[in-house]
Short mmCIF file of C-alpha atoms in Angstrom, two decimals:
data_model
loop_
_atom_site.label_atom_id
_atom_site.label_comp_id
_atom_site.label_asym_id
_atom_site.label_seq_id
_atom_site.Cartn_x
_atom_site.Cartn_y
_atom_site.Cartn_z
CA MET L 1 19.48 6.82 -16.21
CA THR L 2 17.43 4.65 -13.23
CA GLN L 3 13.60 5.70 -12.60
CA LEU L 4 15.33 7.03 -9.33
CA GLU L 5 17.62 9.13 -11.28
CA ALA L 6 14.70 10.13 -13.48
CA ALA L 7 12.45 10.46 -10.76
CA ARG L 8 15.03 13.15 -8.72
CA LYS L 9 15.74 15.19 -11.88
CA GLY L 10 12.08 16.07 -12.33
CA LEU L 11 11.01 13.85 -15.54
CA ILE L 12 7.79 11.60 -16.05
CA THR L 13 9.05 8.20 -17.81
CA GLU L 14 7.03 6.31 -19.65
CA GLU L 15 7.23 3.22 -17.34
CA MET L 16 5.50 5.72 -14.40
CA LYS L 17 3.09 6.23 -16.84
CA THR L 18 2.24 3.03 -17.41
CA ALA L 19 2.72 1.89 -13.71
CA ALA L 20 0.56 5.16 -12.21
CA ALA L 21 -2.18 4.31 -15.00
CA ALA L 22 -2.47 0.99 -13.21
CA GLU L 23 -2.51 2.44 -9.94
CA LYS L 24 -5.02 5.16 -10.67
CA ILE L 25 -3.04 7.64 -9.82
CA ASP L 26 -1.12 10.79 -11.06
CA PRO L 27 2.18 9.61 -12.98
CA GLU L 28 3.49 13.47 -10.98
CA ILE L 29 2.70 11.51 -7.88
CA LEU L 30 4.19 8.50 -8.38
CA ARG L 31 7.20 10.11 -9.76
CA GLN L 32 7.98 11.98 -6.34
CA LYS L 33 7.20 8.54 -4.76
CA ILE L 34 9.74 6.97 -6.56
CA ALA L 35 12.11 9.98 -6.06
CA ALA L 36 11.83 9.84 -2.35
CA GLY L 37 12.37 6.26 -2.35
CA THR L 38 8.73 5.71 -0.98
CA ALA L 39 7.79 3.41 -3.91
CA ILE L 40 10.09 1.60 -6.54
CA ILE L 41 9.43 0.47 -10.36
CA CYS L 42 10.59 -3.36 -10.54
CA LEU L 43 11.70 -3.83 -14.39
CA ASN L 44 15.09 -4.61 -15.67
CA SER L 45 15.79 -2.77 -18.69
CA LYS L 46 16.43 -6.34 -20.22
CA HIS L 47 13.05 -7.70 -19.42
CA ALA L 48 10.27 -6.50 -22.47
CA GLY L 49 7.08 -6.70 -23.60
CA VAL L 50 6.06 -6.68 -19.63
CA ARG L 51 3.91 -4.54 -17.94
CA PRO L 52 6.36 -2.36 -14.79
CA LEU L 53 5.27 -2.83 -11.58
CA ALA L 54 5.14 0.16 -8.74
CA VAL L 55 5.90 -0.89 -5.07
CA GLY L 56 4.95 1.35 -2.12
CA GLU L 57 3.68 3.54 -0.40
CA GLY L 58 -0.15 4.21 -0.85
CA LEU L 59 -0.10 1.80 -4.14
CA ARG L 60 -2.14 -1.44 -4.25
CA THR L 61 -0.10 -4.20 -1.93
CA LYS L 62 1.54 -6.63 -4.51
CA VAL L 63 1.64 -10.61 -4.46
CA ASN L 64 4.26 -12.13 -4.75
CA ALA L 65 4.19 -16.41 -5.59
CA ASN L 66 6.81 -18.14 -5.17
CA ILE L 67 7.99 -21.44 -7.71
CA GLY L 68 10.97 -23.59 -8.41
CA THR L 69 12.40 -26.67 -8.37
CA SER L 70 14.20 -28.93 -5.96
CA LYS L 71 16.80 -31.56 -6.45
CA ASP L 72 13.82 -33.61 -5.20
CA ASP L 73 11.83 -32.50 -8.15
CA VAL L 74 13.45 -30.22 -11.25
CA SER L 75 10.43 -30.48 -13.86
CA ILE L 76 10.18 -27.55 -16.30
CA ASP L 77 6.48 -28.92 -17.11
CA LYS L 78 4.76 -28.20 -13.34
CA GLU L 79 7.17 -25.06 -12.83
CA MET L 80 5.98 -23.54 -15.87
CA GLU L 81 2.13 -24.80 -14.53
CA LYS L 82 2.38 -23.64 -10.94
CA ALA L 83 3.68 -19.78 -13.12
CA ARG L 84 0.88 -19.80 -15.14
CA VAL L 85 -1.76 -20.84 -12.41
CA ALA L 86 -0.32 -17.36 -9.93
CA VAL L 87 -0.37 -15.38 -12.88
CA ALA L 88 -4.13 -16.29 -13.53
CA ALA L 89 -4.63 -16.55 -9.65
CA GLY L 90 -3.35 -13.26 -9.96
CA ALA L 91 0.00 -12.94 -8.71
CA ASP L 92 1.69 -9.60 -9.44
CA ALA L 93 5.34 -11.12 -9.47
CA ILE L 94 6.99 -14.78 -9.10
CA MET L 95 10.18 -15.36 -7.72
CA ASP L 96 12.13 -18.64 -9.26
CA LEU L 97 13.57 -20.06 -6.47
CA SER L 98 14.73 -23.29 -8.41
CA THR L 99 18.03 -25.36 -6.88
CA GLY L 100 17.78 -28.40 -8.76
CA GLY L 101 17.76 -29.54 -12.97
CA PRO L 102 18.53 -27.46 -15.67
CA VAL L 103 17.45 -24.11 -13.39
CA ASP L 104 18.84 -21.59 -16.46
CA GLU L 105 16.41 -23.05 -18.36
CA ILE L 106 14.26 -23.19 -15.87
CA ARG L 107 14.56 -19.38 -14.94
CA ARG L 108 14.80 -17.93 -19.14
CA ALA L 109 11.39 -19.76 -19.58
CA VAL L 110 8.97 -18.10 -16.66
CA ILE L 111 10.84 -14.65 -17.97
CA ALA L 112 9.66 -15.18 -21.23
CA GLU L 113 6.11 -16.96 -20.73
CA ALA L 114 5.89 -15.60 -17.11
CA GLY L 115 4.35 -11.92 -18.45
CA VAL L 116 4.44 -10.23 -14.62
CA THR L 117 7.67 -9.19 -12.77
CA ILE L 118 10.33 -12.02 -11.86
CA GLY L 119 12.58 -12.45 -8.99
CA SER L 120 14.90 -15.04 -8.36
CA VAL L 121 18.11 -15.35 -5.65
CA PRO L 122 21.58 -15.42 -7.31
CA LEU L 123 23.48 -16.98 -4.42
CA TYR L 124 21.47 -20.09 -5.58
CA GLN L 125 22.86 -19.93 -8.85
CA ALA L 126 26.72 -19.16 -7.59
CA ALA L 127 26.01 -22.11 -5.35
CA LEU L 128 24.71 -24.86 -7.44
CA GLU L 129 27.54 -23.89 -10.32
CA ALA L 130 29.82 -24.39 -7.23
CA VAL L 131 29.15 -27.97 -6.36
CA ASN L 132 27.47 -29.32 -9.99
CA VAL L 133 29.74 -27.52 -12.46
CA GLN L 134 33.21 -26.69 -10.65
CA ARG L 135 32.55 -29.75 -7.76
CA LYS L 136 33.65 -28.11 -4.85
CA ALA L 137 32.10 -27.60 -1.10
CA ILE L 138 29.26 -24.20 -1.68
CA VAL L 139 31.67 -22.89 1.63
CA ASP L 140 34.27 -23.03 -1.35
CA MET L 141 32.58 -20.81 -3.38
CA THR L 142 34.69 -17.47 -4.75
CA VAL L 143 33.57 -13.79 -4.17
CA ASP L 144 33.61 -13.81 -8.47
CA ASP L 145 31.33 -16.85 -8.26
CA ILE L 146 28.61 -15.11 -6.30
CA PHE L 147 28.84 -11.69 -8.51
CA ALA L 148 29.32 -14.01 -11.13
CA GLY L 149 25.79 -15.96 -10.31
CA ILE L 150 23.53 -12.45 -9.95
CA GLU L 151 25.05 -10.87 -13.68
CA LYS L 152 23.85 -14.21 -15.69
CA HIS L 153 20.50 -12.87 -13.62
CA LEU L 154 20.08 -10.29 -14.04
CA GLU L 155 21.73 -10.59 -19.12
CA ASP L 156 19.02 -12.85 -17.94
CA GLY L 157 16.32 -9.49 -17.25
CA VAL L 158 15.06 -10.48 -13.75
CA ASP L 159 13.25 -7.50 -12.55
CA PHE L 160 14.13 -7.72 -8.78
CA ILE L 161 16.67 -9.47 -7.11
CA THR L 162 16.99 -10.78 -3.37
CA VAL L 163 20.83 -10.18 -2.43
CA HIS L 164 21.71 -10.88 1.62
CA CYS L 165 23.72 -7.76 2.64
CA GLY L 166 22.37 -7.81 5.99
CA VAL L 167 24.30 -11.13 6.81
CA THR L 168 27.58 -10.31 8.49
CA ARG L 169 29.85 -11.65 11.36
CA SER L 170 28.85 -8.46 14.03
CA THR L 171 24.79 -10.11 13.19
CA VAL L 172 26.15 -13.56 13.86
CA GLU L 173 28.15 -12.21 16.80
CA ARG L 174 24.52 -11.07 18.59
CA MET L 175 22.61 -13.90 17.66
CA ARG L 176 24.48 -16.33 19.21
CA ASN L 177 24.94 -14.35 22.20
CA GLU L 178 21.50 -13.59 22.52
CA GLY L 179 20.52 -16.97 21.59
CA ARG L 180 17.70 -18.55 19.11
CA VAL L 181 15.71 -20.81 19.23
CA MET L 182 16.26 -21.48 15.21
CA GLU L 183 19.29 -19.47 14.35
CA VAL L 184 18.91 -18.85 10.45
CA VAL L 185 16.14 -20.22 8.74
CA SER L 186 17.02 -18.55 6.10
CA ARG L 187 17.71 -20.25 3.07
CA GLY L 188 20.49 -17.81 1.50
CA GLY L 189 21.30 -16.11 5.15
CA SER L 190 22.11 -19.80 5.92
CA PHE L 191 24.83 -19.97 2.78
CA THR L 192 25.93 -16.64 3.41
CA VAL L 193 26.80 -18.17 7.14
CA GLU L 194 28.54 -20.87 6.64
CA TRP L 195 31.06 -19.10 4.12
CA MET L 196 31.99 -16.47 6.54
CA ALA L 197 32.81 -18.76 9.05
CA HIS L 198 34.80 -21.28 7.09
CA ASN L 199 36.38 -18.93 5.00
CA ASN L 200 36.94 -16.45 8.23
CA ALA L 201 35.79 -13.67 6.57
CA GLU L 202 32.83 -10.38 5.94
CA ASN L 203 30.12 -11.18 3.67
CA PRO L 204 31.20 -10.73 0.21
CA LEU L 205 27.83 -8.73 -0.39
CA PHE L 206 28.56 -6.25 2.40
CA GLU L 207 32.31 -6.09 1.94
CA HIS L 208 31.83 -5.27 -2.10
CA TYR L 209 28.18 -3.58 -1.95
CA ASP L 210 29.82 -1.08 -3.88
CA LYS L 211 30.39 -3.71 -6.49
CA LEU L 212 27.20 -4.88 -6.06
CA LEU L 213 25.05 -1.12 -6.78
CA GLN L 214 27.64 -0.97 -9.87
CA LEU L 215 26.99 -4.16 -11.07
CA VAL L 216 22.74 -3.60 -10.58
CA LYS L 217 22.56 0.18 -12.13
CA PRO L 218 22.79 -0.21 -15.90
CA TYR L 219 19.79 -2.87 -15.88
CA ASP L 220 17.58 -0.67 -13.22
CA CYS L 221 17.39 -4.64 -11.36
CA VAL L 222 15.83 -3.17 -8.11
CA LEU L 223 18.08 -4.92 -4.93
CA SER L 224 15.41 -6.91 -2.39
CA LEU L 225 18.11 -6.53 0.66
CA GLY L 226 16.76 -9.62 1.84
CA ASP L 227 16.17 -10.47 5.81
CA GLY L 228 19.25 -13.78 6.27
CA PHE L 229 18.21 -13.23 10.18
CA ARG L 230 14.13 -13.39 9.50
CA PRO L 231 12.49 -15.47 12.97
CA GLY L 232 11.53 -18.77 12.07
CA CYS L 233 9.35 -19.47 14.79
CA LEU L 234 6.90 -16.59 17.35
CA ALA L 235 9.86 -17.56 19.95
CA ASP L 236 12.38 -15.64 17.80
CA ALA L 237 10.55 -12.76 16.67
CA THR L 238 11.82 -8.73 17.09
CA ASP L 239 15.22 -10.41 18.45
CA ARG L 240 18.96 -8.99 18.26
CA ALA L 241 19.95 -10.13 15.56
CA GLN L 242 16.70 -9.65 13.60
CA ILE L 243 16.72 -5.91 14.54
CA HIS L 244 20.62 -5.31 13.57
CA GLU L 245 20.18 -7.11 10.63
CA LEU L 246 17.42 -4.52 9.61
CA ILE L 247 19.92 -1.20 10.84
CA LEU L 248 22.41 -2.91 8.24
CA LEU L 249 19.53 -2.81 5.90
CA GLY L 250 18.79 1.45 6.10
CA GLU L 251 21.86 2.29 5.82
CA LEU L 252 22.79 -0.11 2.76
CA THR L 253 19.39 1.59 1.24
CA GLN L 254 21.42 5.05 1.40
CA ARG L 255 24.30 3.73 -0.13
CA ALA L 256 21.95 2.38 -2.69
CA TRP L 257 19.74 5.56 -3.25
CA ASP L 258 23.22 8.16 -3.55
CA ALA L 259 23.87 5.02 -6.20
CA GLY L 260 20.77 5.58 -8.39
CA VAL L 261 19.57 2.17 -7.51
CA GLN L 262 16.05 1.27 -6.38
CA VAL L 263 15.99 -0.46 -3.09
CA MET L 264 12.91 -2.82 -1.39
CA ILE L 265 13.85 -4.65 2.38
CA GLU L 266 12.20 -8.12 2.76
CA GLY L 267 10.94 -8.73 6.52
CA PRO L 268 10.09 -11.09 8.90
CA GLY L 269 8.65 -14.31 9.11
CA HIS L 270 7.40 -15.68 11.99
CA VAL L 271 5.68 -13.14 14.21
CA PRO L 272 3.23 -13.02 17.20
CA LEU L 273 -0.10 -10.38 16.03
CA ASN L 274 0.90 -8.11 19.03
CA GLN L 275 4.23 -7.22 16.98
CA ILE L 276 3.28 -7.08 13.63
CA GLU L 277 2.21 -3.61 13.39
CA ALA L 278 5.80 -2.19 15.57
CA ASN L 279 7.67 -4.40 13.35
CA ILE L 280 6.39 -2.92 9.71
CA LYS L 281 7.01 1.30 11.89
CA LEU L 282 10.53 0.02 12.99
CA GLN L 283 11.09 -0.56 9.43
CA LYS L 284 9.78 2.07 7.29
CA ARG L 285 11.92 4.74 10.52
CA LEU L 286 15.20 2.43 10.08
CA CYS L 287 15.23 1.77 5.95
CA HIS L 288 13.88 5.79 5.54
CA GLY L 289 10.28 4.69 3.82
CA ALA L 290 11.86 2.33 1.65
CA PRO L 291 9.05 -0.35 0.50
CA PHE L 292 8.33 -3.40 2.65
CA TYR L 293 8.52 -6.97 1.04
CA VAL L 294 7.02 -8.94 4.09
CA LEU L 295 6.55 -12.55 3.80
CA GLY L 296 3.80 -14.00 5.60
CA PRO L 297 4.49 -12.63 8.71
CA LEU L 298 3.00 -16.27 10.21
CA VAL L 299 1.49 -15.69 13.15
CA THR L 300 1.37 -19.23 14.69
CA ASP L 301 3.68 -22.32 13.77
CA ILE L 302 1.29 -24.84 14.88
CA ALA L 303 -0.52 -24.83 11.73
CA PRO L 304 1.22 -27.00 8.79
CA GLY L 305 -1.28 -27.67 6.12
CA TYR L 306 -2.73 -23.98 6.92
CA ASP L 307 0.06 -21.97 6.30
CA HIS L 308 -1.75 -19.91 3.90
CA ILE L 309 -4.27 -18.96 6.63
CA THR L 310 -1.53 -17.81 8.99
CA CYS L 311 0.38 -15.85 6.23
CA ALA L 312 -3.02 -14.03 5.53
CA ILE L 313 -3.74 -13.09 8.72
CA GLY L 314 -0.66 -12.26 9.50
CA GLY L 315 -0.63 -10.55 6.32
CA THR L 316 -2.96 -8.34 6.52
CA LEU L 317 -2.08 -6.59 10.07
CA ALA L 318 1.27 -6.22 7.90
CA ALA L 319 0.50 -3.91 4.67
CA ALA L 320 -3.44 -2.43 6.94
CA ALA L 321 0.17 -1.11 9.22
CA GLY L 322 1.84 -0.42 5.42
CA ALA L 323 3.43 -3.41 3.85
CA ASP L 324 3.66 -3.08 0.67
CA PHE L 325 4.49 -6.21 -0.91
CA LEU L 326 3.37 -10.04 0.11
CA CYS L 327 5.42 -12.82 -0.41
CA TYR L 328 2.43 -15.68 -0.11
CA VAL L 329 2.58 -19.43 1.73
CA THR L 330 1.09 -21.97 0.48
CA PRO L 331 -0.85 -25.17 2.45
CA SER L 332 2.90 -26.61 1.20
CA GLU L 333 4.70 -24.32 3.51
CA HIS L 334 7.01 -26.52 5.90
CA LEU L 335 6.22 -29.70 4.48
CA ARG L 336 7.39 -29.97 1.10
CA LEU L 337 7.42 -28.19 -2.77
CA PRO L 338 4.09 -27.13 -3.01
CA THR L 339 1.64 -28.47 -5.99
CA VAL L 340 -0.69 -26.31 -8.59
CA GLU L 341 -3.42 -26.27 -6.25
CA ASP L 342 -1.53 -25.46 -3.05
CA VAL L 343 0.07 -22.33 -5.59
CA HIS L 344 -3.04 -21.45 -6.57
CA GLU L 345 -4.56 -21.31 -2.46
CA GLY L 346 -1.67 -19.35 -1.82
CA VAL L 347 -1.76 -16.59 -4.21
CA MET L 348 -5.82 -16.89 -3.01
CA ALA L 349 -5.42 -16.02 0.67
CA SER L 350 -2.53 -13.24 -0.01
CA ARG L 351 -4.22 -11.52 -2.77
CA ILE L 352 -7.25 -11.97 0.50
CA ALA L 353 -5.69 -9.97 2.51
CA ALA L 354 -3.74 -7.89 1.02
CA HIS L 355 -7.29 -6.43 -0.94
CA ALA L 356 -8.48 -6.44 2.83
CA ALA L 357 -5.49 -3.80 3.46
CA ASP L 358 -6.07 -1.63 1.01
CA ILE L 359 -9.91 -1.10 1.99
CA VAL L 360 -7.89 -0.03 5.66
CA LYS L 361 -4.76 2.32 3.56
CA GLY L 362 -6.91 3.67 1.79
CA VAL L 363 -6.53 2.57 -1.21
CA PRO L 364 -8.36 3.89 -4.62
CA GLY L 365 -10.90 1.75 -6.22
CA ALA L 366 -10.87 -0.88 -2.86
CA TRP L 367 -14.04 -0.13 -1.48
CA GLU L 368 -15.44 0.88 -4.40
CA GLN L 369 -15.33 -2.98 -5.19
CA ASP L 370 -16.25 -4.56 -1.59
CA LEU L 371 -19.48 -2.10 -1.94
CA ALA L 372 -20.61 -2.99 -5.17
CA MET L 373 -20.59 -6.79 -3.99
CA ALA L 374 -23.20 -5.98 -1.61
CA ARG L 375 -25.08 -3.63 -4.22
CA CYS L 376 -24.71 -7.20 -5.74
CA ARG L 377 -25.86 -9.71 -3.09
CA LYS L 378 -28.61 -7.40 -1.66
CA GLN L 379 -30.08 -7.58 -5.12
CA LEU L 380 -29.28 -11.71 -5.15
CA ASP L 381 -27.80 -11.01 -8.85
CA TRP L 382 -25.66 -13.80 -8.98
CA GLU L 383 -23.08 -12.74 -12.31
CA GLY L 384 -22.71 -9.71 -11.02
CA GLN L 385 -21.19 -11.58 -7.68
CA PHE L 386 -19.37 -14.02 -9.60
CA ARG L 387 -17.56 -10.94 -11.64
CA LEU L 388 -16.48 -9.28 -8.42
CA ALA L 389 -15.02 -12.94 -6.95
CA ILE L 390 -11.42 -12.45 -6.06
CA ASP L 391 -12.55 -16.31 -7.14
CA PRO L 392 -14.59 -15.92 -10.07
CA GLU L 393 -14.47 -19.94 -11.63
CA LYS L 394 -14.72 -21.24 -7.73
CA ALA L 395 -17.72 -19.38 -6.47
CA ARG L 396 -19.36 -20.03 -8.86
CA ARG L 397 -18.59 -23.60 -9.86
CA MET L 398 -19.63 -23.89 -5.94
CA ARG L 399 -23.01 -22.37 -6.39
CA ALA L 400 -23.29 -25.04 -9.44
CA GLU L 401 -22.70 -28.18 -6.72
CA SER L 402 -25.63 -27.36 -4.89
CA GLY L 403 -28.37 -27.87 -7.05
CA VAL L 404 -29.92 -24.85 -6.10
CA ASP L 405 -33.14 -24.15 -7.91
CA GLU L 406 -32.14 -20.39 -10.05
CA GLU L 407 -36.18 -19.61 -10.70
CA HIS L 408 -35.47 -18.57 -6.84
CA GLY L 409 -32.91 -16.54 -6.71
CA ALA L 410 -30.92 -17.66 -3.16
CA CYS L 411 -28.74 -20.24 -2.26
CA THR L 412 -29.45 -23.68 -0.16
CA MET L 413 -27.68 -22.29 2.43
CA CYS L 414 -31.33 -20.32 3.80
CA GLY L 415 -33.43 -20.84 0.56
CA GLU L 416 -36.55 -19.34 1.17
CA PHE L 417 -35.48 -17.81 4.20
CA CYS L 418 -33.38 -15.85 2.41
CA ALA L 419 -32.74 -12.77 4.43
CA TYR L 420 -31.96 -10.97 0.79
CA LYS L 421 -35.25 -12.22 -0.52
CA VAL L 422 -37.80 -12.08 2.76
CA MET L 423 -36.51 -8.12 1.87
CA ASN L 424 -36.93 -7.58 -1.07
CA GLU L 425 -40.46 -9.28 -1.59
CA ARG L 426 -41.29 -6.67 1.18
CA GLN L 427 -40.25 -3.46 -0.68
CA GLN L 428 -41.62 -4.34 -3.59
CA LYS L 429 -44.72 -5.23 -1.98
CA GLU L 430 -44.33 -1.12 -0.66
CA ALA L 431 -43.53 -0.44 -4.00
CA ALA L 432 -46.62 -1.25 -5.68
CA GLY L 433 -48.31 -0.47 -3.00
CA GLY L 434 -48.99 -3.64 -0.86
#
């Protein structure tokens, strides 16, 4: 019985209890959300020793970090270090998107060692098997090849898989009729579009969706319905292809629920600030409140090297409007495979966005953290500030590097003219009757 089926029967599982405790909510509230499909628990039945992750309505906004090799950099050690840094920085989940080197070994190492929820895109596996093992083109993958890749990831214990089921021939036609600046920027989406064109056939993951549900259900793996037509630039945001795919994903969500399979929806991409809230509301309406997992969204196209910032701006607005899960973007986006330092910066940027949105959402404990920080700042309690900081190590290091005289308490920005210091001294004099 899946978490969804248990919730619908009124049963509170151990996974629900553990996840609810982490969210600081009553397990019955979480059960009701899972039963309604507005929340999910990410935990493959084969992924032992990891805490179940709840994602959805009214819960803390979660953050995912993407890692993975490419053909140009196949180092397992680098990717494992990135996984460790991402987890240490507070990432709730890691997606392994490796496309170079020993991808099976990398995925299994990440699952075994990361200690958090793991996601993947099994279509990459099928493509690599076709090219490297069977010595054929990606477009010559068979339906069986695609499903074999999915099954391998499920067996390894991946907790959620991105599947581009909404990339269909009719959606491609709408994209071409309207016109796009960047067409398809999703890697999995582009594989699927080219496969359909070459084989003059429908997307296997759409045509054989019931088979996919049957395959996934025994593992209780979450289907992350991918946005193959997500906009890759502001000019393509909220166009026919994106919205048509979203309509299809809403229909596929209902079919998954009918089969007892948990679902979340992946979202855009590059979106102007004034369209973000509408995108979130549209997704929630068309997909019946299913959890929304967004990449960014990035609010401008002109900031290579700073796209973790453009992501954080868009992610804050998206999460405040109801997005449930933020996929980070690093400073390397559009430029290179991210470094270990890029991964840290990307996680921190998205965690700041998630927390800022949680204050707006009224997530338990979010407001209280900021209030505690304010009180520590008022008292010039530096140890308290470091303890509450989202990145304590960086905050402590930056203060130490300033060479500040700890005896006087203030920082080097204002020194003796520190407003807190002035006000605290006045209050001390008043208390002493001065």
